[in-house]
PDB file of C-alpha atoms in Angstrom:
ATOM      1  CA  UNK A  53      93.115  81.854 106.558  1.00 49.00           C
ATOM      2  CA  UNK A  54      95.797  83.503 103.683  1.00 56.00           C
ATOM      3  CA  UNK A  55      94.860  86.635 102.725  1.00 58.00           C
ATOM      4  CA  UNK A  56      92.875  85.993  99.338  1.00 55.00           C
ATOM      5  CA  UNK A  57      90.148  84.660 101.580  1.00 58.00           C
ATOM      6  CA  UNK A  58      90.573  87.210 104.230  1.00 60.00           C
ATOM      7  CA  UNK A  59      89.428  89.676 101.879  1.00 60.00           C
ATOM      8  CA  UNK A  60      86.557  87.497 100.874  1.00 60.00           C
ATOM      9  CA  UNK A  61      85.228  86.727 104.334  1.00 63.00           C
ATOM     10  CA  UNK A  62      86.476  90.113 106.138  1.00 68.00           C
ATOM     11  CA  UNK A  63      84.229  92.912 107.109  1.00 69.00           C
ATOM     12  CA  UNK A  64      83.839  95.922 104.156  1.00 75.00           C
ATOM     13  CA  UNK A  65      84.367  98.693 106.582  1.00 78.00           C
ATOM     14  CA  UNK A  66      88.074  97.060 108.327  1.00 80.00           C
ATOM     15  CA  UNK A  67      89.099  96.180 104.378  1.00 76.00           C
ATOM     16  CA  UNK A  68      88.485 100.087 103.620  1.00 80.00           C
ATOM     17  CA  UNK A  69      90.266 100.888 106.390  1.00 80.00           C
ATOM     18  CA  UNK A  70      93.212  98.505 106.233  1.00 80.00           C
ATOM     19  CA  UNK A  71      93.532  98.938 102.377  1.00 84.00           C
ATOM     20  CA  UNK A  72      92.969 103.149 102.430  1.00 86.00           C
ATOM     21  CA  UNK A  73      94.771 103.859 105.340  1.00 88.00           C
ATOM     22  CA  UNK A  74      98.597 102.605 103.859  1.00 88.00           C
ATOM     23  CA  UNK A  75      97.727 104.188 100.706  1.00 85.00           C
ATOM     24  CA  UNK A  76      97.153 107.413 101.953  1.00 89.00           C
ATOM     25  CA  UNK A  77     100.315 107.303 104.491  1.00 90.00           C
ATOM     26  CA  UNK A  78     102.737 106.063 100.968  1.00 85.00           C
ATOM     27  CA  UNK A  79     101.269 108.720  98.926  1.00 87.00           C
ATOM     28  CA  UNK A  80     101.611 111.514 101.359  1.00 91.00           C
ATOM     29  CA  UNK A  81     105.320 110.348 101.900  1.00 87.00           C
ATOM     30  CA  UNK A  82     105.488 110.394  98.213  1.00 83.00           C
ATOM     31  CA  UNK A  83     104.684 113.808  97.889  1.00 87.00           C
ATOM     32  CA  UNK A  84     106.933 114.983 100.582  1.00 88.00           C
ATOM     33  CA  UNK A  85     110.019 113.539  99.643  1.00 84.00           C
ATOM     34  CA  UNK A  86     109.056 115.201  96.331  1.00 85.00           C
ATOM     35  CA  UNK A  87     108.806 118.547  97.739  1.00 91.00           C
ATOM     36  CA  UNK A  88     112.146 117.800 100.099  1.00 90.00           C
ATOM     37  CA  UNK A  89     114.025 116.935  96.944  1.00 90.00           C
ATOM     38  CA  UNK A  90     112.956 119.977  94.966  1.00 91.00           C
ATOM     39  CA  UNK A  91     114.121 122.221  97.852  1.00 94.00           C
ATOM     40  CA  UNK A  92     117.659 120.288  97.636  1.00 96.00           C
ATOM     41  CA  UNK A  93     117.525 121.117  94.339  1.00 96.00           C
ATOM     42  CA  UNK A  94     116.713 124.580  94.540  1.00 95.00           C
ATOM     43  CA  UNK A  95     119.182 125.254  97.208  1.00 96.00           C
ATOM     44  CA  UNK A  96     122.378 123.132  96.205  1.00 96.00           C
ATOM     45  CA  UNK A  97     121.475 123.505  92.532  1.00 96.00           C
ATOM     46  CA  UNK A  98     119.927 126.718  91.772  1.00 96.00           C
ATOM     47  CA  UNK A  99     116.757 128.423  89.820  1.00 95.00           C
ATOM     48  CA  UNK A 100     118.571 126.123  86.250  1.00 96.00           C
ATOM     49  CA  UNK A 101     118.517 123.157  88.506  1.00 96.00           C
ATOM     50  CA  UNK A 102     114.422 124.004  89.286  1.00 95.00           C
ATOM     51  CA  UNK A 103     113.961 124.627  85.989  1.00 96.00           C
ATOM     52  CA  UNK A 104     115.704 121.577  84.597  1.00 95.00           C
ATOM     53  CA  UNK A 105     113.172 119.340  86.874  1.00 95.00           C
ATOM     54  CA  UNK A 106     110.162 121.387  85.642  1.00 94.00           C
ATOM     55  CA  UNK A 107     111.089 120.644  81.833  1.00 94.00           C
ATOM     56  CA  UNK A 108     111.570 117.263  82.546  1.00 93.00           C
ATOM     57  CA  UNK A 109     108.552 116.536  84.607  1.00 92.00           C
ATOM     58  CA  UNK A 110     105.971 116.000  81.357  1.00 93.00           C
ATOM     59  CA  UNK A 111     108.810 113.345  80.517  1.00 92.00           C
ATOM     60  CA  UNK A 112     108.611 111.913  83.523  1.00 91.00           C
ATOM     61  CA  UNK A 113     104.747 111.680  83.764  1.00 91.00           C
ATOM     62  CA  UNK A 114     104.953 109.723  80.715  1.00 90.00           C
ATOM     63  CA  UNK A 115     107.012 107.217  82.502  1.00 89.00           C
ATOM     64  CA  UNK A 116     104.745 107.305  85.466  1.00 89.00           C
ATOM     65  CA  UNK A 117     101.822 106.914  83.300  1.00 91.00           C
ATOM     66  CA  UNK A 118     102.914 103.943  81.556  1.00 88.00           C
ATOM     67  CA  UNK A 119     103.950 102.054  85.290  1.00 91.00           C
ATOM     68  CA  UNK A 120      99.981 103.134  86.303  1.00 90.00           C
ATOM     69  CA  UNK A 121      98.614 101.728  82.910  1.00 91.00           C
ATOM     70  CA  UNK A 122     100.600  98.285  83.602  1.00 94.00           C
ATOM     71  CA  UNK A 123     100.144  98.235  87.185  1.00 92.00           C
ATOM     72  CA  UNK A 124      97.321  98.964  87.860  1.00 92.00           C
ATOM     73  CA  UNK A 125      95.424  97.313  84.868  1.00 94.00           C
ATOM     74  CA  UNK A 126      97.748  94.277  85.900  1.00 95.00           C
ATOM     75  CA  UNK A 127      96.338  94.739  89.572  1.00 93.00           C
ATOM     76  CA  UNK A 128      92.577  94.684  88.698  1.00 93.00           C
ATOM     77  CA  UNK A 129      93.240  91.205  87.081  1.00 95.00           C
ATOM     78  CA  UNK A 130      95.333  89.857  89.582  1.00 94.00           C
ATOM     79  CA  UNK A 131      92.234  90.879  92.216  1.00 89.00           C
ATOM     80  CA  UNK A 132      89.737  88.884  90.036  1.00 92.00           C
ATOM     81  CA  UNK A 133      91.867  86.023  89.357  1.00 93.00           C
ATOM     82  CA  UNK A 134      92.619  85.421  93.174  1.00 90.00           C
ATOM     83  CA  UNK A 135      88.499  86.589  94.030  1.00 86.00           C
ATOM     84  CA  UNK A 136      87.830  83.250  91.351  1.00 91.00           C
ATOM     85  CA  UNK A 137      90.253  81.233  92.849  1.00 90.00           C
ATOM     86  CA  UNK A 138      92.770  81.212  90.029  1.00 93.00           C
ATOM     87  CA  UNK A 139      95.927  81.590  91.452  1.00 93.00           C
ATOM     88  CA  UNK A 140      97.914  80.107  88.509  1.00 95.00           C
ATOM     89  CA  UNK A 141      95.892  82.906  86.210  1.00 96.00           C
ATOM     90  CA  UNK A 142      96.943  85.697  89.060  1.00 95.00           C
ATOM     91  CA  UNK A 143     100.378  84.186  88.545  1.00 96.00           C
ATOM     92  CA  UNK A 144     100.204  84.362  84.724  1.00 97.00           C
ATOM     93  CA  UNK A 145      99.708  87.951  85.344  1.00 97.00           C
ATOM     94  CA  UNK A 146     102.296  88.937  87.424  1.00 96.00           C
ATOM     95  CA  UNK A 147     104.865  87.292  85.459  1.00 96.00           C
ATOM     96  CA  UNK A 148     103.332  89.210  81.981  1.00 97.00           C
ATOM     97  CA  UNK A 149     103.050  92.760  83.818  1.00 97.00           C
ATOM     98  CA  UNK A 150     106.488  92.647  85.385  1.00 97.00           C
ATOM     99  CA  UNK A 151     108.372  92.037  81.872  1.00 96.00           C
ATOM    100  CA  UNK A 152     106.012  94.846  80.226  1.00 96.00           C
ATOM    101  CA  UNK A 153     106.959  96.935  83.588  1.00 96.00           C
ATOM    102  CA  UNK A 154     110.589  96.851  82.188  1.00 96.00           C
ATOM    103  CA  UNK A 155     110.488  96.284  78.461  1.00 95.00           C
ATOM    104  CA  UNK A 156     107.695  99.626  77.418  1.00 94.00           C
ATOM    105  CA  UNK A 157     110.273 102.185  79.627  1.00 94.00           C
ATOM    106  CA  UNK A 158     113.446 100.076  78.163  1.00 94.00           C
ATOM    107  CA  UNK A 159     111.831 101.256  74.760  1.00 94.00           C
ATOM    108  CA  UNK A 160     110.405 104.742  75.455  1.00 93.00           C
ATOM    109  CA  UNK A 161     114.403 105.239  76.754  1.00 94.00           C
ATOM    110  CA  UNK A 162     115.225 104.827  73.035  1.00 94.00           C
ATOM    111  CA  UNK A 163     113.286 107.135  71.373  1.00 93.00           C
ATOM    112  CA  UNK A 164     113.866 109.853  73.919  1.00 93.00           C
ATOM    113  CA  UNK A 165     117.832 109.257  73.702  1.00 94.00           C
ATOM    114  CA  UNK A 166     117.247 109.285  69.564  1.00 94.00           C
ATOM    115  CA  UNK A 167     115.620 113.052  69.948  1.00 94.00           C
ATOM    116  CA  UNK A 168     116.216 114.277  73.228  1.00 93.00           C
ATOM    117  CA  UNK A 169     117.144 117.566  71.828  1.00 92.00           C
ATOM    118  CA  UNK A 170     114.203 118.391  70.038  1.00 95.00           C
ATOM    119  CA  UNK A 171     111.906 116.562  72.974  1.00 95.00           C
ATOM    120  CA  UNK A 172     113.617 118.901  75.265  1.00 94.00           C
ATOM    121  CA  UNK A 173     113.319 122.264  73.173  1.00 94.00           C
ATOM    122  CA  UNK A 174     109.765 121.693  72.249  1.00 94.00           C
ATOM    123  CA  UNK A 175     108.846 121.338  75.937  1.00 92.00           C
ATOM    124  CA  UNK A 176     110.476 124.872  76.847  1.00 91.00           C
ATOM    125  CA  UNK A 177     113.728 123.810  78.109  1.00 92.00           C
ATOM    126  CA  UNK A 178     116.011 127.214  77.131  1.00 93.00           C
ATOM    127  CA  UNK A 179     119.780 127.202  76.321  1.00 94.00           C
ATOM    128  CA  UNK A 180     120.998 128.052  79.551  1.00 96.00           C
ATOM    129  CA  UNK A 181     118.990 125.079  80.775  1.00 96.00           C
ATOM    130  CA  UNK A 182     119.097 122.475  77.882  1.00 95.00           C
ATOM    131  CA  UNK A 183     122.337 121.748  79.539  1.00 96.00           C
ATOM    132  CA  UNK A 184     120.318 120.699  83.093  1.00 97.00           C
ATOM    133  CA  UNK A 185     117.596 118.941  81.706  1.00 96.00           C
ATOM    134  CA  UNK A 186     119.643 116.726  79.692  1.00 96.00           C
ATOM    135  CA  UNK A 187     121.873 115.778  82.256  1.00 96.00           C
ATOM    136  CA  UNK A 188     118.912 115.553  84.563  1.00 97.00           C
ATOM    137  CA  UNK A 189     116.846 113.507  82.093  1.00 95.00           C
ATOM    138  CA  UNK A 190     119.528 111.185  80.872  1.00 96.00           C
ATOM    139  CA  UNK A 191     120.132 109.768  84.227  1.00 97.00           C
ATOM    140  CA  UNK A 192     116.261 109.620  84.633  1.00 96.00           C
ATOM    141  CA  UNK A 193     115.493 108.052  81.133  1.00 96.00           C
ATOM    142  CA  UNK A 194     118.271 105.071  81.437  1.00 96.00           C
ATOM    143  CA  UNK A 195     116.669 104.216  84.972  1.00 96.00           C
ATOM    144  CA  UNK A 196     113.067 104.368  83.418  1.00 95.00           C
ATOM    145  CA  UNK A 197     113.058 100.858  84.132  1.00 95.00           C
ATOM    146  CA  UNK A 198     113.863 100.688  87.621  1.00 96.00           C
ATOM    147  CA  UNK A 199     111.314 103.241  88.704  1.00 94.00           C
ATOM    148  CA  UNK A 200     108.343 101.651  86.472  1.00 95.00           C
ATOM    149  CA  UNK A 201     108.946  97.922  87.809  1.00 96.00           C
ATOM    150  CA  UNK A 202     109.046  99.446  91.290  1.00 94.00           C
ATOM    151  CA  UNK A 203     105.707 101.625  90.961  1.00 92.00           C
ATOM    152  CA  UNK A 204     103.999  98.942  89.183  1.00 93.00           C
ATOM    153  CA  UNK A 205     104.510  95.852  90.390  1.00 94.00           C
ATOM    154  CA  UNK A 206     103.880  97.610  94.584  1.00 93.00           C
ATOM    155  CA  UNK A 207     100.547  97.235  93.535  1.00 91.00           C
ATOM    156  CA  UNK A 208     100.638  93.426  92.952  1.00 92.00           C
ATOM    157  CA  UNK A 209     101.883  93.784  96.578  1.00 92.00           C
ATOM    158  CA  UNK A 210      98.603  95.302  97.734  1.00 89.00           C
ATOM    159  CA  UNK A 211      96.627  93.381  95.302  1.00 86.00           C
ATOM    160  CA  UNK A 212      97.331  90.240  97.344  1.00 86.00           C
ATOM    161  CA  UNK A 213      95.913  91.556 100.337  1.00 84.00           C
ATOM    162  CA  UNK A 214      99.390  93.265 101.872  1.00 89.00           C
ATOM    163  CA  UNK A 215      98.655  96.632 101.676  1.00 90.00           C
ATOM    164  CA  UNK A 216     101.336  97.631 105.105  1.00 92.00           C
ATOM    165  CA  UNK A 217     104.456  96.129 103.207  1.00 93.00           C
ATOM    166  CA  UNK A 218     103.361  97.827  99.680  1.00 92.00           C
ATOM    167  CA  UNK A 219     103.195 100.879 101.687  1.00 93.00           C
ATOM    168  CA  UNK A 220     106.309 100.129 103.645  1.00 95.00           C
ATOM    169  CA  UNK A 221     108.187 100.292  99.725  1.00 95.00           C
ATOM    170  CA  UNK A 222     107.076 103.693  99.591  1.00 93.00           C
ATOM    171  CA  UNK A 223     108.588 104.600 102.645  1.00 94.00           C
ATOM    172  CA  UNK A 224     111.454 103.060 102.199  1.00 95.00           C
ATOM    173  CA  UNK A 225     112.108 104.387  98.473  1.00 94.00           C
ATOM    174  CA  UNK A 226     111.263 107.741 100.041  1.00 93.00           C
ATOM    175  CA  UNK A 227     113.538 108.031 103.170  1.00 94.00           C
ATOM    176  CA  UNK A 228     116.358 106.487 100.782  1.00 96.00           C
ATOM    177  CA  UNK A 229     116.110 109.771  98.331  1.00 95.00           C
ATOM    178  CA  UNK A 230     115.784 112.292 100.435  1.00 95.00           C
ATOM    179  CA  UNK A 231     119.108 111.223 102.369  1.00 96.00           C
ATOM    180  CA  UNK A 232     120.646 110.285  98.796  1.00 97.00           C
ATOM    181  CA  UNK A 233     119.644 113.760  97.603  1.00 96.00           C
ATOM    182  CA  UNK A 234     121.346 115.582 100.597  1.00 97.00           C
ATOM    183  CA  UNK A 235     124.849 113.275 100.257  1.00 98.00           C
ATOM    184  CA  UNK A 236     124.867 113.786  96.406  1.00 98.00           C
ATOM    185  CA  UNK A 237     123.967 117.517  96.130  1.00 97.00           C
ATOM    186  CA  UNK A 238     125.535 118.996  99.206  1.00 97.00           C
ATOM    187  CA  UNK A 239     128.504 116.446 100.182  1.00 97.00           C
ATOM    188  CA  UNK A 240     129.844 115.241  96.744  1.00 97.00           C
ATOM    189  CA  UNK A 241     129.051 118.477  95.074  1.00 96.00           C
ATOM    190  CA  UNK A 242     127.276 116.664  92.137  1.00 97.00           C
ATOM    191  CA  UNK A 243     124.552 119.141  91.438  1.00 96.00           C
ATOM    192  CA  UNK A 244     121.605 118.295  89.102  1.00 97.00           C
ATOM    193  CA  UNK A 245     123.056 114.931  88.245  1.00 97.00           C
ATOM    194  CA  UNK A 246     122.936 113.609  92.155  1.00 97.00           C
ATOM    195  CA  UNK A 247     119.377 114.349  92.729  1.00 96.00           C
ATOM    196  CA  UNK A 248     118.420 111.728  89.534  1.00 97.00           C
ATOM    197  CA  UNK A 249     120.830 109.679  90.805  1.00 98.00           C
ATOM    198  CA  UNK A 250     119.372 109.651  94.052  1.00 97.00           C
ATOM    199  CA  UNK A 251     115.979 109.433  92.085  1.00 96.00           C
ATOM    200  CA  UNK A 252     117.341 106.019  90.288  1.00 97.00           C
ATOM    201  CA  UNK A 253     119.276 104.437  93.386  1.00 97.00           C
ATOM    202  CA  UNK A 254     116.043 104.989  95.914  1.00 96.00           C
ATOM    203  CA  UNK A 255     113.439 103.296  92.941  1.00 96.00           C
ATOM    204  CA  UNK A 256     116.604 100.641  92.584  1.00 97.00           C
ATOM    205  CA  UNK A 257     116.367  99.583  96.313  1.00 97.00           C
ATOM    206  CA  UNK A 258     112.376  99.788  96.178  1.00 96.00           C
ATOM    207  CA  UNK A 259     112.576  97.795  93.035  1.00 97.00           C
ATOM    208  CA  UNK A 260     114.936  95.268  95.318  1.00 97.00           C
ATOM    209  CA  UNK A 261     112.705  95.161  98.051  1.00 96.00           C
ATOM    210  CA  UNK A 262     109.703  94.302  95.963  1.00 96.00           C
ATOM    211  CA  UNK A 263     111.475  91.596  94.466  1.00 95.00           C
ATOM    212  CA  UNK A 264     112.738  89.933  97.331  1.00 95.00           C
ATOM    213  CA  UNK A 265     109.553  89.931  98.758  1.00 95.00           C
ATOM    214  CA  UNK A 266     108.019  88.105  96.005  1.00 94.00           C
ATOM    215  CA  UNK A 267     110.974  85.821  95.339  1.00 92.00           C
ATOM    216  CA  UNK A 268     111.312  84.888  99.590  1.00 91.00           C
ATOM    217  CA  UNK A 269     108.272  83.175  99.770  1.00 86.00           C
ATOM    218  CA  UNK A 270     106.018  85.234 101.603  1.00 89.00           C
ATOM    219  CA  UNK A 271     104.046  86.379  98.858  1.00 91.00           C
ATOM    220  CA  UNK A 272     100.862  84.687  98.052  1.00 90.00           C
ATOM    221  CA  UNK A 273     101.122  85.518  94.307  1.00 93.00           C
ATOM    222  CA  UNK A 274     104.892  83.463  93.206  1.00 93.00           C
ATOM    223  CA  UNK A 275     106.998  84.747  90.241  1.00 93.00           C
ATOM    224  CA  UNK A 276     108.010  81.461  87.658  1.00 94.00           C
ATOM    225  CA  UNK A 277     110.162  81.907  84.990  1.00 94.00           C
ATOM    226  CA  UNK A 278     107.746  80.729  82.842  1.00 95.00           C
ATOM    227  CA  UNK A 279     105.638  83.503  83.414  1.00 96.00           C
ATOM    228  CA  UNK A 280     107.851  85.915  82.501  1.00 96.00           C
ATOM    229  CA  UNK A 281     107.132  84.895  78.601  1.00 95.00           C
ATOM    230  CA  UNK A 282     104.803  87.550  77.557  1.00 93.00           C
ATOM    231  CA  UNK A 283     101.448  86.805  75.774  1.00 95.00           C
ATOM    232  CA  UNK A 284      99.565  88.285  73.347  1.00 94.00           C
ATOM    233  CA  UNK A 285      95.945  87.996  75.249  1.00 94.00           C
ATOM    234  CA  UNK A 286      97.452  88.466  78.447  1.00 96.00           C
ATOM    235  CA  UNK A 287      98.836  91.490  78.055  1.00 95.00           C
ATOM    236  CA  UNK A 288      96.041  93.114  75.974  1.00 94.00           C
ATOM    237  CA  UNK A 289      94.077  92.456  78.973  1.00 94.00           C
ATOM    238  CA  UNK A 290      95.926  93.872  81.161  1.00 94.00           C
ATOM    239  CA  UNK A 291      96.397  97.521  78.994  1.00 89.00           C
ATOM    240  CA  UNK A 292      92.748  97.123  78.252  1.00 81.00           C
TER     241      UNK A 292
END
């Protein structure tokens, strides 16, 4: 039995708990490799380094919010499809999501390198930390990409029915900053600009490990180049 049909035939209650349980455990580790990397932060860097990440978190939401909007409207259809039996449609989906995944940060990049100055000072960022935030952000910004293909397309993960190894990416993605922040900050001496390169390198090996699980063969949902062509119906479904 693969696992479209498992979660057709299996019992409500185990799906709750099998699906819920992984969720919870990646989202808590989320959150505390959050707070872990803030108190790097606020001990290697300083209060400027703090208040570089607090400018730059609305920025970052944005980001975030554009990875849910794609992901998880991406996920919903994906469900369906598979529920109806239409793989190739799941497929179609996957393919369209993962190029909007990296093309709508890719572009949201560009405008915020046109006016980060202004985006920056209009969000409260003062001159003794304009300095922070853009180094912080810049780093961020260019690696938009990375994160958003890596948040997003998890979900397809979990969509198929794998909720342990989407949760595993959080883990993973997790353990890999917090040591990254701690080598960057503390043994290289590289202050605000370490922890978002930690931020980029952990996403970057999340992003690899989602990939390669798609692209080894164990996924139920495959990735064809000519899916990767996005279309117009497709991909107003999926932001719908």
């Amino acid at each position: 039995m693969d696992r479209s049909e498992m979660m057709g035939s299996e019992n409500i209650g185990r799906l709750l708990w099998n699906f819920s349980l992984p969720a919870i455990v990646g989202m808590v580790v989320n959150a505390l490799y959050n707070i872990v990397a803030r108190i790097f932060v606020g001990r290697g860097v300083g209060s400027l380094g703090l208040a570089a990440v607090a400018v730059a978190l609305p920025v970052m939401t944005i980001i975030m919010g554009l990875s849910i909007l794609i992901g998880v409207g991406a996920t919903a259809l994906i469900s369906i499809r598979l529920g109806e039996r239409k793989k190739d449609q799941a497929e179609l989906v996957a393919g369209n999501a993962m190029v909007m995944l990296v093309l709508l940060p890719a572009a949201f990049a560009v405008l915020f390198f046109a006016f980060s100055e202004p985006i920056l000072t209009a969000l409260g960022s003062s001159a003794a930390v304009l300095p922070y935030a853009r180094d912080y952000l810049s780093i961020i910004i260019a690696g938009a990409f990375i994160s958003s293909f890596s948040m997003g397309a998890n979900n397809f993960i979990r969509a198929e029915g794998n909720p342990r190894m989407s949760m595993y990416t959080q883990i993973l993605g997790g353990l890999v900053n917090v040591v990254l922040n701690y080598v960057f900050i503390f043994k290289f001496g590289w202050g605000i600009k370490g922890s978002a390169f930690a931020s980029v390198i952990a996403q970057a090996v999340a992003a690899i490990w989602v990939l390669s699980y798609f692209l080894s063969g164990r996924s139920l949902v495959k990735i064809y180049l000519k899916n990767l062509v996005p279309k117009l119906p497709i991909v107003g479904s999926i932001m719908a």
